[in-house]
PDB file of C-alpha atoms in Angstrom:
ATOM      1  CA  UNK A   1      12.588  37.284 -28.933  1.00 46.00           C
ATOM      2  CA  UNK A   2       9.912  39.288 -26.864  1.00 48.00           C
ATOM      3  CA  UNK A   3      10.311  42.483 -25.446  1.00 49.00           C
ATOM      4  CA  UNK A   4      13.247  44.162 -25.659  1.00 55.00           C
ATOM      5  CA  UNK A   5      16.083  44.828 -28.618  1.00 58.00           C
ATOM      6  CA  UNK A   6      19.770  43.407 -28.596  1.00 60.00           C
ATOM      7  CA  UNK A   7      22.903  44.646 -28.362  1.00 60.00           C
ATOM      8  CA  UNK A   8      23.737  44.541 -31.904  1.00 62.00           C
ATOM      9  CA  UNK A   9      19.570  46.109 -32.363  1.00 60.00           C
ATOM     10  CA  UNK A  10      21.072  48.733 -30.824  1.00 58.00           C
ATOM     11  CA  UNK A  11      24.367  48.946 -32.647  1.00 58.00           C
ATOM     12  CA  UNK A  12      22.512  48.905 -35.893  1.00 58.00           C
ATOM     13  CA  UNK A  13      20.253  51.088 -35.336  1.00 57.00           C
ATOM     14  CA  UNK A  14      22.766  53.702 -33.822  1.00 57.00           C
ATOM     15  CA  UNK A  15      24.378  53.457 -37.257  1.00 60.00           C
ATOM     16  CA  UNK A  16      21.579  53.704 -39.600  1.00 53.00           C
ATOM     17  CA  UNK A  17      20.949  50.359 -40.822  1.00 47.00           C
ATOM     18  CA  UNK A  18      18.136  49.612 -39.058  1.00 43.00           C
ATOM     19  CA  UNK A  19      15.202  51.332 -40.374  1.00 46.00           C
ATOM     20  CA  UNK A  20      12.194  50.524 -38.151  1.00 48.00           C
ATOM     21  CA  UNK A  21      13.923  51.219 -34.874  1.00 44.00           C
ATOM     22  CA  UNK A  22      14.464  54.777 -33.621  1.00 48.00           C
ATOM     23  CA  UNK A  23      17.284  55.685 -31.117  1.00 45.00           C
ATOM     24  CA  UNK A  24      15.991  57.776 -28.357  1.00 46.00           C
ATOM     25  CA  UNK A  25      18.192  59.605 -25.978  1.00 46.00           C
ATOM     26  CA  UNK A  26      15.811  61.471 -24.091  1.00 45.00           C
ATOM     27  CA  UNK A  27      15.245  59.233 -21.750  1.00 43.00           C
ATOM     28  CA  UNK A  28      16.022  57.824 -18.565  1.00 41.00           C
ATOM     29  CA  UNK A  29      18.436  56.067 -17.620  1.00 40.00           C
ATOM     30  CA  UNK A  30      20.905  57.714 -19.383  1.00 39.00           C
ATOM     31  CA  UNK A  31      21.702  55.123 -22.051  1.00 40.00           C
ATOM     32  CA  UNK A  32      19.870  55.106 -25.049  1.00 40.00           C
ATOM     33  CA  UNK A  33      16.449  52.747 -25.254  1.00 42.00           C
ATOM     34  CA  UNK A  34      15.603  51.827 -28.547  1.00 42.00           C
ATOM     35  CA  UNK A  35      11.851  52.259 -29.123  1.00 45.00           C
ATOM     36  CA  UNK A  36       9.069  51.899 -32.218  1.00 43.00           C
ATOM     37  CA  UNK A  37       9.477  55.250 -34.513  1.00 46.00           C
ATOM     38  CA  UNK A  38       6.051  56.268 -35.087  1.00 46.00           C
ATOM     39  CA  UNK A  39       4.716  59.367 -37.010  1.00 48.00           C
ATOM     40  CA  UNK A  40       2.060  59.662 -33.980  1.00 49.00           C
ATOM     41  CA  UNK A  41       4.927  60.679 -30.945  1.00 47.00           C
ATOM     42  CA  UNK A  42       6.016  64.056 -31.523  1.00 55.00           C
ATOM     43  CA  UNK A  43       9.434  64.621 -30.376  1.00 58.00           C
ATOM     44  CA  UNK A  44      10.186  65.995 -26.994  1.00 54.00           C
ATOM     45  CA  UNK A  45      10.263  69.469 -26.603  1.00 54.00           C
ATOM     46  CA  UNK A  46      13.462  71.179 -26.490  1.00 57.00           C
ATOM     47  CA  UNK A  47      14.693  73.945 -23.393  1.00 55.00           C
ATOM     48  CA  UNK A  48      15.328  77.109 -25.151  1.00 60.00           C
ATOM     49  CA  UNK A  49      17.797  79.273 -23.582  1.00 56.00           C
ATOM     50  CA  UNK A  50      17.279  82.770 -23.716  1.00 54.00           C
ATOM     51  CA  UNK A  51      19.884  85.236 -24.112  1.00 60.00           C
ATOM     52  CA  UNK A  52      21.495  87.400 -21.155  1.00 67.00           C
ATOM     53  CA  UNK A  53      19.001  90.557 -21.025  1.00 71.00           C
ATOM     54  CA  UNK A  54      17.663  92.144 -18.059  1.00 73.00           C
ATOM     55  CA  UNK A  55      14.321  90.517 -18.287  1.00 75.00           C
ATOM     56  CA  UNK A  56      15.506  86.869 -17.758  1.00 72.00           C
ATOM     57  CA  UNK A  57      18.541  88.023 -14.970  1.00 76.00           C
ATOM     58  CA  UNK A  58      14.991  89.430 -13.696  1.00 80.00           C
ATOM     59  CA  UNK A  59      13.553  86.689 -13.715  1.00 80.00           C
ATOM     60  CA  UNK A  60      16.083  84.336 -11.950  1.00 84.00           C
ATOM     61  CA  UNK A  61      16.415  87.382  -8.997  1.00 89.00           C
ATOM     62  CA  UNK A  62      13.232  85.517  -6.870  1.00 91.00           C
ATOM     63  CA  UNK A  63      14.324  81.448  -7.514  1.00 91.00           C
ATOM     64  CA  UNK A  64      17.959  83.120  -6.614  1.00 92.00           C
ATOM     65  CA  UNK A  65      16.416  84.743  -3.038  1.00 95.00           C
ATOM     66  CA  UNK A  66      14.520  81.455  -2.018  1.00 95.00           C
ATOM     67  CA  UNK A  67      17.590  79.231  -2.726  1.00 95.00           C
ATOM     68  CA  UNK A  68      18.862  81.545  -0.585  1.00 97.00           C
ATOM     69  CA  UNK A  69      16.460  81.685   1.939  1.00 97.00           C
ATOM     70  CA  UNK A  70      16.584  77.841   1.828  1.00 97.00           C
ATOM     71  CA  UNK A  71      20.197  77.437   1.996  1.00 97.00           C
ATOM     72  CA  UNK A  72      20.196  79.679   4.961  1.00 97.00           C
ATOM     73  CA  UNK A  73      17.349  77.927   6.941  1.00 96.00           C
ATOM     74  CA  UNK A  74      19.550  74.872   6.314  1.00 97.00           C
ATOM     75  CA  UNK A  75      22.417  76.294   7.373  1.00 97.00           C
ATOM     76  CA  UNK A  76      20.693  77.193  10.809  1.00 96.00           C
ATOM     77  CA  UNK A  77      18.583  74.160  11.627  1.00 96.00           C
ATOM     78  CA  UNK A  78      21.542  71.702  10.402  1.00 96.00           C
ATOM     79  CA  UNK A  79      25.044  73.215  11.667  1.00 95.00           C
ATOM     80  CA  UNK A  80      23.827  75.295  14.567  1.00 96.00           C
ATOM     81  CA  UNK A  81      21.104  73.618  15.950  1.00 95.00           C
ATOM     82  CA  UNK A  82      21.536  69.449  14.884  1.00 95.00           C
ATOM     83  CA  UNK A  83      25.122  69.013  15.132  1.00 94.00           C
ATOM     84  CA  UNK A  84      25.594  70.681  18.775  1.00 94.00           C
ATOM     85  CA  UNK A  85      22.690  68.271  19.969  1.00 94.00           C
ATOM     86  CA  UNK A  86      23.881  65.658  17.988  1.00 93.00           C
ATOM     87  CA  UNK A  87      27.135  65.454  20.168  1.00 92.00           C
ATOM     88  CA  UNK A  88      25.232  65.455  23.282  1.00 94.00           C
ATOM     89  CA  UNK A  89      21.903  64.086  22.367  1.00 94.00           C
ATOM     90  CA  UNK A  90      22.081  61.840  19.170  1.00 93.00           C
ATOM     91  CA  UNK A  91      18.583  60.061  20.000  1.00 95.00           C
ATOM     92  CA  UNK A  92      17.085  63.386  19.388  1.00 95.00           C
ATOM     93  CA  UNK A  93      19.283  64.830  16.960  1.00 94.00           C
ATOM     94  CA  UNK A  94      19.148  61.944  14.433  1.00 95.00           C
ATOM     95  CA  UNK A  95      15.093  61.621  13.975  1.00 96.00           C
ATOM     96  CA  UNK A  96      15.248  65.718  13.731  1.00 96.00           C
ATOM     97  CA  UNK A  97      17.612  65.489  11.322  1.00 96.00           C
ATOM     98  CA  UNK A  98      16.219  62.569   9.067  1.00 97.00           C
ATOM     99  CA  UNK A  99      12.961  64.488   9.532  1.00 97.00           C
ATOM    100  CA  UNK A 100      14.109  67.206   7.956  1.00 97.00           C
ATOM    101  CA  UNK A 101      15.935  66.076   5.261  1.00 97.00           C
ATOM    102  CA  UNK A 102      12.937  64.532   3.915  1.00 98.00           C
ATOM    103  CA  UNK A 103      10.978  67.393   3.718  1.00 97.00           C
ATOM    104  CA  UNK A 104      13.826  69.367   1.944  1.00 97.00           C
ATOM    105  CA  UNK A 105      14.242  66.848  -0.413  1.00 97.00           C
ATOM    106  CA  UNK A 106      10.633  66.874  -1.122  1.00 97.00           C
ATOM    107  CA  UNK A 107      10.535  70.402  -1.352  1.00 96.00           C
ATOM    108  CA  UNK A 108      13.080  70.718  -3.456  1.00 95.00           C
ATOM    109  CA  UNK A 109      11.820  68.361  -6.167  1.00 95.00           C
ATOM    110  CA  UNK A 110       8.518  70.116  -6.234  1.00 95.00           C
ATOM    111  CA  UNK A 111      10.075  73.499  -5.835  1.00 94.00           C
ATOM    112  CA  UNK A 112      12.262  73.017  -9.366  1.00 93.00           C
ATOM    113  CA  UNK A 113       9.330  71.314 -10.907  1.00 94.00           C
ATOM    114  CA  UNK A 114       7.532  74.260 -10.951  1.00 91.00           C
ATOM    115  CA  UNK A 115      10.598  76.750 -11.342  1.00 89.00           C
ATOM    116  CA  UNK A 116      11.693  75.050 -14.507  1.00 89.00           C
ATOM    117  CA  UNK A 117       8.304  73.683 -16.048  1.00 88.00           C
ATOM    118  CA  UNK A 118       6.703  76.106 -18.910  1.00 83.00           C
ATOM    119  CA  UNK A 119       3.956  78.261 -17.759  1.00 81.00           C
ATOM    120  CA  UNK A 120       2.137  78.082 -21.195  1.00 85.00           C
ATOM    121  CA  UNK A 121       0.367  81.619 -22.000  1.00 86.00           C
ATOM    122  CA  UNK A 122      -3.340  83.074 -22.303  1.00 84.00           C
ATOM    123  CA  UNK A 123      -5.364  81.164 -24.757  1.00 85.00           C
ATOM    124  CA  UNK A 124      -5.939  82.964 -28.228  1.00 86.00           C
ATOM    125  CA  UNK A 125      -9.963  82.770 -27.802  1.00 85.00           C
ATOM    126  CA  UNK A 126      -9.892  84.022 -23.849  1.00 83.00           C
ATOM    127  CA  UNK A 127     -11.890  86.960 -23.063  1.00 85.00           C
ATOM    128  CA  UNK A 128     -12.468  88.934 -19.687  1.00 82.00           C
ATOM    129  CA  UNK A 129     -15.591  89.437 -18.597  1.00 83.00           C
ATOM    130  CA  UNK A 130     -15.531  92.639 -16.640  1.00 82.00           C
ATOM    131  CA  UNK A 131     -18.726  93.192 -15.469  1.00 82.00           C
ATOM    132  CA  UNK A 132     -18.615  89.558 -14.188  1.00 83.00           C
ATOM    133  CA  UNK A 133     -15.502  90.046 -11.870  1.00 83.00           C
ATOM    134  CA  UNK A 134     -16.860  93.370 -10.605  1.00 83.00           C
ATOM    135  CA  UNK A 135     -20.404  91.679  -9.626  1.00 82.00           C
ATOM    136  CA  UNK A 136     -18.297  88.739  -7.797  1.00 83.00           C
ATOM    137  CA  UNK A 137     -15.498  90.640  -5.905  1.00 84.00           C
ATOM    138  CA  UNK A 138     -16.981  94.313  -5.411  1.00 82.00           C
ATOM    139  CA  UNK A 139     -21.026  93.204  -4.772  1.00 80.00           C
ATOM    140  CA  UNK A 140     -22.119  96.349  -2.951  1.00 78.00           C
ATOM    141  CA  UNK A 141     -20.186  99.080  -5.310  1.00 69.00           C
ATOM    142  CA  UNK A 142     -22.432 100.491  -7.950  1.00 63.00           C
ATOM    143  CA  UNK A 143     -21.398 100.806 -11.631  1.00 57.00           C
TER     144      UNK A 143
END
């Protein structure tokens, strides 16, 4: 058989009797694929969840105000603009519309992207060069 594992792969391997396949639920789609297990493929990395402190509800204040900010320009541009003209205009309303739902969705997926992917921190062997940054962005002061 090429490519590919049967049902009863599957069903094995789910219950431990198959030794050289690996169950993997951290993919997509939402079933389980069965793939190689391999000592070289770390596992995925895991979402920690930090505890409720004032430093992460600080920290979801600005991705609460631009959902908001969002939500509202939708709110405007959609209900109170689109659907009045759609009732009298729908040749204009619809491509406005359809327009704009495009962008928003692509907004959106690059807008959580970066609101839920891991910034990753300062490098252990990093080091700032002062004199370097004052020479680039204050040329005329004197030291």
């Amino acid at each position: 058989r090429k490519g590919g594992h049967t049902r009863e792969d599957i069903q094995h391997a789910r219950r431990g009797s198959n030794a050289h396949l690996h169950v993997s639920k951290h993919h997509w789609p939402p079933f389980a694929l069965l793939t190689e297990k391999t000592d070289s493929v770390p596992n995925p990395p895991k979402m920690k969840l930090r505890p409720c402190s004032v430093p992460a509800f600080l920290s979801a204040c600005p991705v609460t105000i631009v959902v908001a900010i969002i939500g509202y320009t939708y709110y405007c541009f959609v209900v109170l603009l689109c659907l009045p003209l759609f009732a009298s205009q729908p040749y204009i309303a619809i491509p406005l519309l359809f327009i704009y739902h495009v962008l928003l969705l692509l907004e959106q997926c690059s807008y959580w992207r970066c609101v839920l992917e891991d910034p990753g921190g300062i490098p252990e062997d990093f080091t700032f060069d002062f004199e370097a940054y004052v020479h680039v962005f204050f040329p005329h002061e004197i030291m």
